Amino acid sequence: MPNTKHSRLRRWGATTVAAVLGATALAACGSEDSKDSQAESGPASLTYWTWAPGMDKVVDLWNKGPGKEQQITVTVKKQASGDTLVTKILTAHKAHKAPDLVQAEYQTLPTLVSNDALADISGDVDDAKSKFADGVWQQTTLGSDAVYAIPQDIGPMMFYYREDLFKKYGLSVPTTWEQFAETARALKKKAPDKALTTFSANDSGLFAGLAQQAGAKWWTTSGDKWKVGIDDAATRKVADFWGGLVKEGVIDNQPMYQPAWNKALNTGKQIAWVSAVWAPGTLTTAAPDTKGKWAMAPLPQWSDSDDVTGSWGGSSTAVTTDSKHRVAAAKFAAWLNTDPKAVAAMAKEGGIYPASTSAQLSDAFTQPPAFFSNQPDFYTKASEIAKTTAPSAWGPNVNVAYTSFNDAFGAAAKNKSDFGAALTTMQDTTVADLKKQGFGVAQ
């Protein structure tokens, strides 16, 4: 194994990093992340790249309070989200000019770590781990003893349905996926012009979350090589299930977030939606005439004995290896995502659902979303569901896998053809890209 830190990082996996590197390598990485000690001892001015709405107001609380006391000032620089931000971070890092802190989606962390862009802050965040569910915290450690970010917001998946229309058509809320399929068939028989929901091939995050719930681990490591398991039994079960419903014609095959989808929700042509905790905000815009008519329930399970959900969305706060004030940056990241006032402000200004388990039951979430005023226990139920979030397993080329999903599953959904073939394409494309980038790949 080469001795450079960069080559070691390029082999880090999403579930067995510690086994790959060993304690010595992890310790070496931590020591190499330590910057100028003199810079750490004096006042620090930090820059934070984020796309979250209203973050400047949240940061003001820090700058006027703990930050002022500790002489740590944070300046927010608003950014685009998604792949655009990842590319910008990596470009800046190549020039050694990345900001001190970045907001990073969980699935992008392996990419940033493999490019040596994120610092290990495990020794700088004290007891932050105790504030988060194990499945959430795991996403920022990549399965190792290192900590590459502090969880910020999460997207536990749930089932949303039109309570009034379920009652009208005599439908029961499905607790298993088998019941979900039967509900779709029953609705189609009673109201041929309606559909329970749609399979949308324009948001790979939804499919990834469903696969996660089924037990899929798309990226793992074997020795010093990556292993891609997108076409595994768990994911194939999910693909076959949804592909079968589309082919049968009992659910729609149109993409979400388009005018036609909005209209279907608003008029009751579609009466349910598999989504995440942030769904109320989307429904407010997409289906304004249905306010107070929806209800939320746990995601259907693959068996009666299961109690697990997937994750769709969510992000973290990470410290970059370019920061000359890693300790100060880590203190701010921990405060931002665990301090009750900070988390309440993020919920108010940005509409986020916090990763911190205690924050989920704070005063900021005593009332349900306005769109769900008919379900007063919305956030209590959401907090219980969030605790059941399955561990994830991300890799260094999630963007390639997601693009392949959009292309392959988009065509399959449109043509009502075999989803299994689309899954194989997604697997093969992801493996080929890893090899092209120079990663070792285990078969």
Short mmCIF file of C-alpha atoms in Angstrom, two decimals:
data_model
loop_
_atom_site.label_atom_id
_atom_site.label_comp_id
_atom_site.label_asym_id
_atom_site.label_seq_id
_atom_site.Cartn_x
_atom_site.Cartn_y
_atom_site.Cartn_z
CA MET A 1 0.00 0.00 0.00
CA PRO A 2 1.42 3.44 -0.95
CA ASN A 3 2.42 5.65 1.96
CA THR A 4 0.81 8.93 0.94
CA LYS A 5 -2.24 10.07 2.80
CA HIS A 6 -4.10 10.80 -0.42
CA SER A 7 -3.72 7.26 -1.74
CA ARG A 8 -4.99 5.85 1.56
CA LEU A 9 -8.01 8.11 1.55
CA ARG A 10 -8.95 7.05 -1.95
CA ARG A 11 -9.46 3.55 -0.58
CA TRP A 12 -11.71 4.50 2.31
CA GLY A 13 -15.02 2.69 2.28
CA ALA A 14 -18.43 3.56 3.61
CA THR A 15 -18.62 0.73 6.15
CA THR A 16 -15.21 -0.78 6.94
CA VAL A 17 -12.77 2.09 6.94
CA ALA A 18 -11.17 1.13 10.22
CA ALA A 19 -10.43 -2.35 8.96
CA VAL A 20 -8.84 -0.95 5.80
CA LEU A 21 -6.60 1.58 7.48
CA GLY A 22 -6.01 0.34 10.99
CA ALA A 23 -5.51 2.55 14.01
CA THR A 24 -2.08 3.76 12.91
CA ALA A 25 -3.31 5.17 9.63
CA LEU A 26 -6.29 6.83 11.29
CA ALA A 27 -4.04 8.46 13.85
CA ALA A 28 -1.70 9.61 11.09
CA CYS A 29 -4.56 11.25 9.26
CA GLY A 30 -5.61 13.06 12.39
CA SER A 31 -2.13 14.40 12.99
CA GLU A 32 -1.74 15.51 9.40
CA ASP A 33 -4.99 17.45 9.64
CA SER A 34 -3.63 19.49 12.53
CA LYS A 35 -2.77 22.94 11.24
CA ASP A 36 -0.63 25.75 12.50
CA SER A 37 -1.00 25.58 16.30
CA GLN A 38 -0.41 29.29 16.58
CA ALA A 39 -3.37 29.93 14.28
CA GLU A 40 -5.55 27.81 16.58
CA SER A 41 -4.61 29.80 19.67
CA GLY A 42 -5.68 33.26 18.50
CA PRO A 43 -8.90 34.86 17.18
CA ALA A 44 -10.39 33.01 14.20
CA SER A 45 -12.38 34.30 11.24
CA LEU A 46 -14.15 31.42 9.50
CA THR A 47 -15.98 31.15 6.20
CA TYR A 48 -18.96 28.82 5.85
CA TRP A 49 -20.36 27.72 2.48
CA THR A 50 -24.02 26.73 2.76
CA TRP A 51 -27.24 26.72 0.75
CA ALA A 52 -29.62 26.53 3.74
CA PRO A 53 -32.11 29.44 3.80
CA GLY A 54 -31.71 31.97 6.60
CA MET A 55 -28.36 30.61 7.75
CA ASP A 56 -26.95 34.12 8.10
CA LYS A 57 -29.51 34.81 10.84
CA VAL A 58 -28.56 31.61 12.65
CA VAL A 59 -24.86 32.44 12.45
CA ASP A 60 -25.59 35.87 13.91
CA LEU A 61 -26.59 34.10 17.13
CA TRP A 62 -23.14 32.54 17.23
CA ASN A 63 -21.26 35.71 16.40
CA LYS A 64 -23.09 37.68 19.10
CA GLY A 65 -22.89 34.93 21.71
CA PRO A 66 -20.45 31.99 21.95
CA GLY A 67 -18.43 33.22 18.99
CA LYS A 68 -17.87 36.61 20.56
CA GLU A 69 -16.79 35.03 23.83
CA GLN A 70 -14.37 32.67 22.08
CA GLN A 71 -13.24 35.21 19.45
CA ILE A 72 -14.46 33.00 16.61
CA THR A 73 -16.32 34.88 13.88
CA VAL A 74 -18.19 33.05 11.12
CA THR A 75 -19.16 34.55 7.75
CA VAL A 76 -21.80 32.84 5.61
CA LYS A 77 -21.27 32.56 1.85
CA LYS A 78 -24.47 31.38 0.14
CA GLN A 79 -23.93 28.63 -2.43
CA ALA A 80 -25.80 26.41 -4.83
CA SER A 81 -26.47 22.89 -3.61
CA GLY A 82 -25.92 19.41 -5.02
CA ASP A 83 -23.16 18.47 -7.43
CA THR A 84 -22.51 22.14 -8.20
CA LEU A 85 -21.30 22.77 -4.67
CA VAL A 86 -19.24 19.57 -4.52
CA THR A 87 -17.45 20.56 -7.73
CA LYS A 88 -16.81 24.05 -6.38
CA ILE A 89 -15.41 22.68 -3.10
CA LEU A 90 -13.06 20.28 -4.88
CA THR A 91 -11.91 22.99 -7.29
CA ALA A 92 -11.17 25.34 -4.41
CA HIS A 93 -9.41 22.57 -2.49
CA LYS A 94 -7.07 21.85 -5.38
CA ALA A 95 -5.93 25.46 -5.07
CA HIS A 96 -5.78 25.09 -1.24
CA LYS A 97 -8.49 27.74 -0.96
CA ALA A 98 -11.51 25.83 0.26
CA PRO A 99 -13.55 27.56 3.01
CA ASP A 100 -13.26 26.55 6.64
CA LEU A 101 -16.71 24.95 6.74
CA VAL A 102 -19.07 23.48 4.17
CA GLN A 103 -22.58 22.14 4.17
CA ALA A 104 -22.40 18.68 2.62
CA GLU A 105 -25.09 16.16 1.83
CA TYR A 106 -24.40 12.79 3.44
CA GLN A 107 -23.97 10.97 0.14
CA THR A 108 -21.24 13.42 -0.93
CA LEU A 109 -19.00 12.85 2.10
CA PRO A 110 -17.10 9.86 0.64
CA THR A 111 -16.32 11.88 -2.48
CA LEU A 112 -14.98 14.78 -0.44
CA VAL A 113 -13.04 12.49 1.91
CA SER A 114 -11.50 10.50 -0.94
CA ASN A 115 -10.19 13.78 -2.33
CA ASP A 116 -8.70 14.72 1.07
CA ALA A 117 -10.99 17.74 1.30
CA LEU A 118 -12.47 17.06 4.76
CA ALA A 119 -10.67 17.03 8.11
CA ASP A 120 -11.12 14.43 10.82
CA ILE A 121 -12.61 16.37 13.74
CA SER A 122 -13.13 13.38 16.03
CA GLY A 123 -10.98 14.88 18.77
CA ASP A 124 -12.67 18.28 18.60
CA VAL A 125 -16.40 17.63 18.97
CA ASP A 126 -16.58 16.22 22.51
CA ASP A 127 -19.83 14.36 23.16
CA ALA A 128 -21.66 15.38 19.98
CA LYS A 129 -22.23 11.74 19.07
CA SER A 130 -24.67 11.28 21.96
CA LYS A 131 -27.00 13.86 20.40
CA PHE A 132 -27.76 11.77 17.33
CA ALA A 133 -29.28 8.41 16.44
CA ASP A 134 -26.67 5.79 15.58
CA GLY A 135 -27.84 5.46 11.97
CA VAL A 136 -27.51 9.22 11.50
CA TRP A 137 -24.10 9.59 13.17
CA GLN A 138 -22.73 6.69 11.11
CA GLN A 139 -23.22 8.71 7.94
CA THR A 140 -20.58 11.22 9.06
CA THR A 141 -18.00 8.68 10.22
CA LEU A 142 -18.04 6.43 7.16
CA GLY A 143 -17.90 3.51 9.56
CA SER A 144 -14.55 4.49 11.06
CA ASP A 145 -13.28 6.11 14.27
CA ALA A 146 -12.90 9.36 12.34
CA VAL A 147 -15.58 12.07 12.24
CA TYR A 148 -15.84 14.05 9.02
CA ALA A 149 -18.88 16.20 9.79
CA ILE A 150 -21.64 16.93 12.28
CA PRO A 151 -25.14 15.86 11.20
CA GLN A 152 -27.34 18.85 10.48
CA ASP A 153 -30.69 17.82 9.04
CA ILE A 154 -32.18 14.48 8.07
CA GLY A 155 -34.93 13.16 5.82
CA PRO A 156 -36.49 10.04 7.36
CA MET A 157 -38.98 8.57 4.91
CA MET A 158 -42.71 8.33 5.57
CA PHE A 159 -46.00 7.56 3.88
CA TYR A 160 -48.37 10.44 3.13
CA TYR A 161 -51.97 9.90 2.13
CA ARG A 162 -55.21 11.80 1.56
CA GLU A 163 -57.10 10.92 4.70
CA ASP A 164 -60.45 12.01 3.26
CA LEU A 165 -60.09 10.00 0.05
CA PHE A 166 -58.85 6.89 1.82
CA LYS A 167 -62.05 7.06 3.87
CA LYS A 168 -64.19 7.72 0.79
CA TYR A 169 -62.87 4.66 -1.03
CA GLY A 170 -62.73 2.42 2.03
CA LEU A 171 -58.96 2.05 1.97
CA SER A 172 -56.77 1.16 4.95
CA VAL A 173 -53.35 2.69 5.51
CA PRO A 174 -50.85 0.00 4.37
CA THR A 175 -48.33 -1.19 6.94
CA THR A 176 -46.52 -3.56 4.55
CA TRP A 177 -45.48 -3.20 0.93
CA GLU A 178 -47.74 -6.13 0.05
CA GLN A 179 -50.66 -4.17 1.49
CA PHE A 180 -49.44 -1.10 -0.39
CA ALA A 181 -49.74 -3.01 -3.69
CA GLU A 182 -53.20 -4.32 -2.76
CA THR A 183 -54.28 -0.78 -1.86
CA ALA A 184 -53.12 0.47 -5.27
CA ARG A 185 -55.11 -2.27 -6.99
CA ALA A 186 -58.21 -1.66 -4.88
CA LEU A 187 -58.20 2.06 -5.63
CA LYS A 188 -57.77 1.47 -9.36
CA LYS A 189 -60.82 -0.83 -9.37
CA LYS A 190 -62.97 1.63 -7.42
CA ALA A 191 -61.75 4.76 -9.23
CA PRO A 192 -60.05 3.93 -12.57
CA ASP A 193 -59.21 7.60 -13.15
CA LYS A 194 -57.12 7.76 -9.97
CA ALA A 195 -53.80 6.25 -8.86
CA LEU A 196 -52.41 5.64 -5.41
CA THR A 197 -49.12 7.29 -6.32
CA THR A 198 -46.43 7.44 -9.00
CA PHE A 199 -43.02 5.92 -9.51
CA SER A 200 -40.77 8.84 -10.29
CA ALA A 201 -37.52 8.18 -12.11
CA ASN A 202 -36.31 11.78 -11.82
CA ASP A 203 -35.26 11.61 -8.18
CA SER A 204 -32.70 8.92 -7.46
CA GLY A 205 -32.70 9.86 -3.77
CA LEU A 206 -36.17 8.35 -3.37
CA PHE A 207 -35.12 5.03 -4.87
CA ALA A 208 -31.90 5.01 -2.83
CA GLY A 209 -33.90 5.52 0.37
CA LEU A 210 -36.29 2.70 -0.49
CA ALA A 211 -33.35 0.39 -1.19
CA GLN A 212 -31.74 1.47 2.08
CA GLN A 213 -34.91 0.52 3.95
CA ALA A 214 -34.81 -2.92 2.32
CA GLY A 215 -31.26 -3.46 3.60
CA ALA A 216 -29.21 -2.46 0.57
CA LYS A 217 -25.62 -1.28 0.94
CA TRP A 218 -24.62 0.13 -2.41
CA TRP A 219 -20.96 0.84 -1.58
CA THR A 220 -18.82 -1.17 0.83
CA THR A 221 -15.15 -2.10 0.92
CA SER A 222 -13.34 -5.39 0.55
CA GLY A 223 -9.74 -5.08 1.71
CA ASP A 224 -8.44 -1.97 0.00
CA LYS A 225 -11.02 -2.08 -2.80
CA TRP A 226 -14.52 -0.75 -3.28
CA LYS A 227 -17.38 -3.16 -3.77
CA VAL A 228 -20.51 -1.94 -5.54
CA GLY A 229 -23.74 -3.67 -4.51
CA ILE A 230 -26.35 -1.62 -6.34
CA ASP A 231 -27.63 -4.72 -8.11
CA ASP A 232 -28.02 -6.68 -4.88
CA ALA A 233 -30.96 -8.77 -3.72
CA ALA A 234 -32.44 -6.00 -1.55
CA THR A 235 -32.39 -3.39 -4.29
CA ARG A 236 -33.63 -5.83 -6.91
CA LYS A 237 -36.58 -6.61 -4.63
CA VAL A 238 -37.43 -2.89 -4.54
CA ALA A 239 -36.95 -2.47 -8.31
CA ASP A 240 -39.09 -5.50 -9.15
CA PHE A 241 -41.82 -4.34 -6.77
CA TRP A 242 -42.17 -0.87 -8.24
CA GLY A 243 -41.56 -2.00 -11.80
CA GLY A 244 -44.33 -4.56 -11.41
CA LEU A 245 -46.80 -1.95 -10.20
CA VAL A 246 -45.94 0.37 -13.09
CA LYS A 247 -46.25 -2.46 -15.65
CA GLU A 248 -49.55 -3.53 -14.08
CA GLY A 249 -50.81 0.03 -14.47
CA VAL A 250 -52.05 0.42 -10.91
CA ILE A 251 -49.72 3.34 -10.18
CA ASP A 252 -48.63 6.19 -12.42
CA ASN A 253 -45.24 6.39 -14.13
CA GLN A 254 -44.91 10.17 -14.36
CA PRO A 255 -42.04 12.12 -12.76
CA MET A 256 -42.54 14.21 -9.65
CA TYR A 257 -42.28 17.98 -9.34
CA GLN A 258 -43.71 18.57 -12.82
CA PRO A 259 -46.93 20.56 -13.43
CA ALA A 260 -48.84 17.34 -14.21
CA TRP A 261 -47.76 15.79 -10.91
CA ASN A 262 -48.66 18.91 -8.95
CA LYS A 263 -52.11 18.92 -10.56
CA ALA A 264 -52.63 15.23 -9.81
CA LEU A 265 -51.94 15.83 -6.12
CA ASN A 266 -53.99 19.00 -5.96
CA THR A 267 -57.06 17.49 -7.63
CA GLY A 268 -56.92 14.12 -5.89
CA LYS A 269 -55.99 12.16 -9.00
CA GLN A 270 -53.09 10.79 -6.92
CA ILE A 271 -53.97 10.20 -3.31
CA ALA A 272 -50.69 9.19 -1.66
CA TRP A 273 -47.00 9.96 -1.76
CA VAL A 274 -43.97 8.08 -0.46
CA SER A 275 -41.77 10.92 0.74
CA ALA A 276 -39.80 12.22 3.71
CA VAL A 277 -40.29 14.50 6.70
CA TRP A 278 -39.90 17.60 4.53
CA ALA A 279 -42.96 16.71 2.41
CA PRO A 280 -45.33 19.27 3.99
CA GLY A 281 -43.33 22.11 2.45
CA THR A 282 -43.57 20.54 -1.00
CA LEU A 283 -47.28 19.81 -0.67
CA THR A 284 -47.93 23.40 0.38
CA THR A 285 -46.68 24.52 -3.03
CA ALA A 286 -47.73 21.57 -5.18
CA ALA A 287 -51.22 20.95 -3.77
CA PRO A 288 -52.39 24.11 -1.97
CA ASP A 289 -56.09 23.20 -2.22
CA THR A 290 -55.59 20.05 -0.13
CA LYS A 291 -54.41 21.66 3.09
CA GLY A 292 -55.63 19.78 6.15
CA LYS A 293 -56.65 16.71 4.11
CA TRP A 294 -53.40 14.73 4.36
CA ALA A 295 -52.02 12.51 7.09
CA MET A 296 -48.61 10.94 7.67
CA ALA A 297 -47.82 7.36 8.70
CA PRO A 298 -44.70 5.19 8.91
CA LEU A 299 -43.33 3.77 5.68
CA PRO A 300 -44.76 0.34 4.78
CA GLN A 301 -42.47 -2.53 5.80
CA TRP A 302 -41.26 -5.59 3.94
CA SER A 303 -42.53 -7.83 6.75
CA ASP A 304 -44.79 -7.39 9.75
CA SER A 305 -41.86 -7.71 12.15
CA ASP A 306 -39.79 -4.94 10.54
CA ASP A 307 -39.58 -1.39 11.88
CA VAL A 308 -37.15 0.52 9.71
CA THR A 309 -37.20 3.49 7.37
CA GLY A 310 -34.95 4.86 4.69
CA SER A 311 -33.49 8.32 4.37
CA TRP A 312 -34.17 10.77 1.55
CA GLY A 313 -32.08 13.91 1.83
CA GLY A 314 -30.24 15.50 4.67
CA SER A 315 -26.92 17.24 5.12
CA SER A 316 -24.06 17.87 7.53
CA THR A 317 -21.55 20.54 8.50
CA ALA A 318 -17.95 19.62 7.69
CA VAL A 319 -14.55 21.22 8.30
CA THR A 320 -12.15 21.27 5.37
CA THR A 321 -8.50 20.28 5.43
CA ASP A 322 -7.67 23.76 4.11
CA SER A 323 -8.90 25.44 7.28
CA LYS A 324 -6.17 26.91 9.47
CA HIS A 325 -8.62 26.93 12.38
CA ARG A 326 -9.87 23.34 12.47
CA VAL A 327 -10.59 23.29 16.21
CA ALA A 328 -12.50 26.58 16.08
CA ALA A 329 -14.45 25.41 13.03
CA ALA A 330 -15.32 22.13 14.73
CA LYS A 331 -16.62 24.02 17.79
CA PHE A 332 -18.92 26.06 15.58
CA ALA A 333 -20.12 22.99 13.65
CA ALA A 334 -21.01 21.23 16.91
CA TRP A 335 -22.78 24.31 18.29
CA LEU A 336 -24.73 24.87 15.07
CA ASN A 337 -26.22 21.40 15.10
CA THR A 338 -26.69 20.68 18.81
CA ASP A 339 -27.36 23.99 20.58
CA PRO A 340 -31.13 24.31 21.23
CA LYS A 341 -31.29 27.96 20.17
CA ALA A 342 -29.26 27.34 17.02
CA VAL A 343 -31.33 24.35 15.95
CA ALA A 344 -34.59 26.18 16.70
CA ALA A 345 -33.40 29.09 14.57
CA MET A 346 -32.50 26.76 11.69
CA ALA A 347 -35.95 25.20 11.88
CA LYS A 348 -37.61 28.61 11.85
CA GLU A 349 -35.46 30.30 9.22
CA GLY A 350 -34.68 27.34 6.97
CA GLY A 351 -37.50 24.90 7.62
CA ILE A 352 -35.08 22.05 8.32
CA TYR A 353 -35.82 18.92 10.32
CA PRO A 354 -32.87 18.61 12.71
CA ALA A 355 -30.67 15.55 12.99
CA SER A 356 -30.29 16.08 16.74
CA THR A 357 -32.72 13.75 18.53
CA SER A 358 -33.36 16.16 21.41
CA ALA A 359 -34.00 19.02 19.00
CA GLN A 360 -36.70 16.99 17.28
CA LEU A 361 -38.77 17.27 20.45
CA SER A 362 -37.95 20.91 21.21
CA ASP A 363 -40.43 23.77 21.38
CA ALA A 364 -39.82 24.43 17.68
CA PHE A 365 -41.66 21.19 16.91
CA THR A 366 -44.53 21.21 19.41
CA GLN A 367 -46.96 22.29 16.69
CA PRO A 368 -47.48 20.36 13.44
CA PRO A 369 -46.71 21.92 10.06
CA ALA A 370 -49.52 24.30 9.10
CA PHE A 371 -50.43 22.07 6.16
CA PHE A 372 -50.95 19.19 8.62
CA SER A 373 -52.88 21.06 11.30
CA ASN A 374 -55.25 18.08 11.38
CA GLN A 375 -52.44 15.85 12.72
CA PRO A 376 -51.22 17.39 16.00
CA ASP A 377 -48.82 14.52 16.71
CA PHE A 378 -47.02 14.95 13.37
CA TYR A 379 -43.60 15.73 14.84
CA THR A 380 -43.92 13.29 17.72
CA LYS A 381 -44.54 10.54 15.20
CA ALA A 382 -41.77 11.86 12.95
CA SER A 383 -39.27 11.67 15.80
CA GLU A 384 -40.15 8.05 16.49
CA ILE A 385 -39.80 7.17 12.81
CA ALA A 386 -36.46 8.97 12.58
CA LYS A 387 -35.02 6.68 15.26
CA THR A 388 -35.56 3.70 12.94
CA THR A 389 -33.45 5.09 10.08
CA ALA A 390 -31.36 2.36 8.49
CA PRO A 391 -27.59 2.84 8.14
CA SER A 392 -26.44 4.04 4.75
CA ALA A 393 -23.47 3.05 2.64
CA TRP A 394 -22.29 5.73 0.22
CA GLY A 395 -19.29 5.73 -2.11
CA PRO A 396 -17.09 8.18 -4.01
CA ASN A 397 -19.18 8.33 -7.21
CA VAL A 398 -22.78 8.67 -6.05
CA ASN A 399 -23.33 11.34 -8.69
CA VAL A 400 -22.56 8.86 -11.47
CA ALA A 401 -24.87 6.23 -9.99
CA TYR A 402 -27.67 8.78 -9.62
CA THR A 403 -27.29 10.02 -13.20
CA SER A 404 -27.39 6.44 -14.44
CA PHE A 405 -30.57 5.85 -12.42
CA ASN A 406 -32.26 8.85 -13.98
CA ASP A 407 -31.40 7.66 -17.49
CA ALA A 408 -32.00 3.91 -17.17
CA PHE A 409 -35.02 3.99 -14.87
CA GLY A 410 -36.45 7.00 -16.67
CA ALA A 411 -36.62 4.99 -19.89
CA ALA A 412 -37.92 1.88 -18.11
CA ALA A 413 -40.68 3.79 -16.32
CA LYS A 414 -41.75 5.55 -19.51
CA ASN A 415 -41.83 2.31 -21.50
CA LYS A 416 -43.12 0.17 -18.60
CA SER A 417 -40.22 -2.17 -19.28
CA ASP A 418 -38.06 -4.32 -16.97
CA PHE A 419 -36.68 -2.38 -14.01
CA GLY A 420 -34.20 -5.20 -13.38
CA ALA A 421 -32.37 -4.44 -16.60
CA ALA A 422 -32.20 -0.76 -15.60
CA LEU A 423 -30.70 -1.78 -12.26
CA THR A 424 -28.00 -3.82 -13.99
CA THR A 425 -27.15 -0.82 -16.16
CA MET A 426 -26.86 1.34 -13.06
CA GLN A 427 -24.53 -1.19 -11.42
CA ASP A 428 -22.32 -1.60 -14.50
CA THR A 429 -22.06 2.14 -15.08
CA THR A 430 -21.05 2.80 -11.48
CA VAL A 431 -18.39 0.06 -11.47
CA ALA A 432 -16.95 1.24 -14.80
CA ASP A 433 -16.66 4.79 -13.51
CA LEU A 434 -14.84 3.72 -10.34
CA LYS A 435 -12.32 1.81 -12.42
CA LYS A 436 -11.92 4.75 -14.79
CA GLN A 437 -11.13 7.02 -11.82
CA GLY A 438 -8.44 4.62 -10.65
CA PHE A 439 -10.19 3.09 -7.65
CA GLY A 440 -9.64 -0.57 -6.89
CA VAL A 441 -12.89 -2.48 -7.39
CA ALA A 442 -13.71 -5.88 -5.94
CA GLN A 443 -15.97 -8.14 -7.96
#
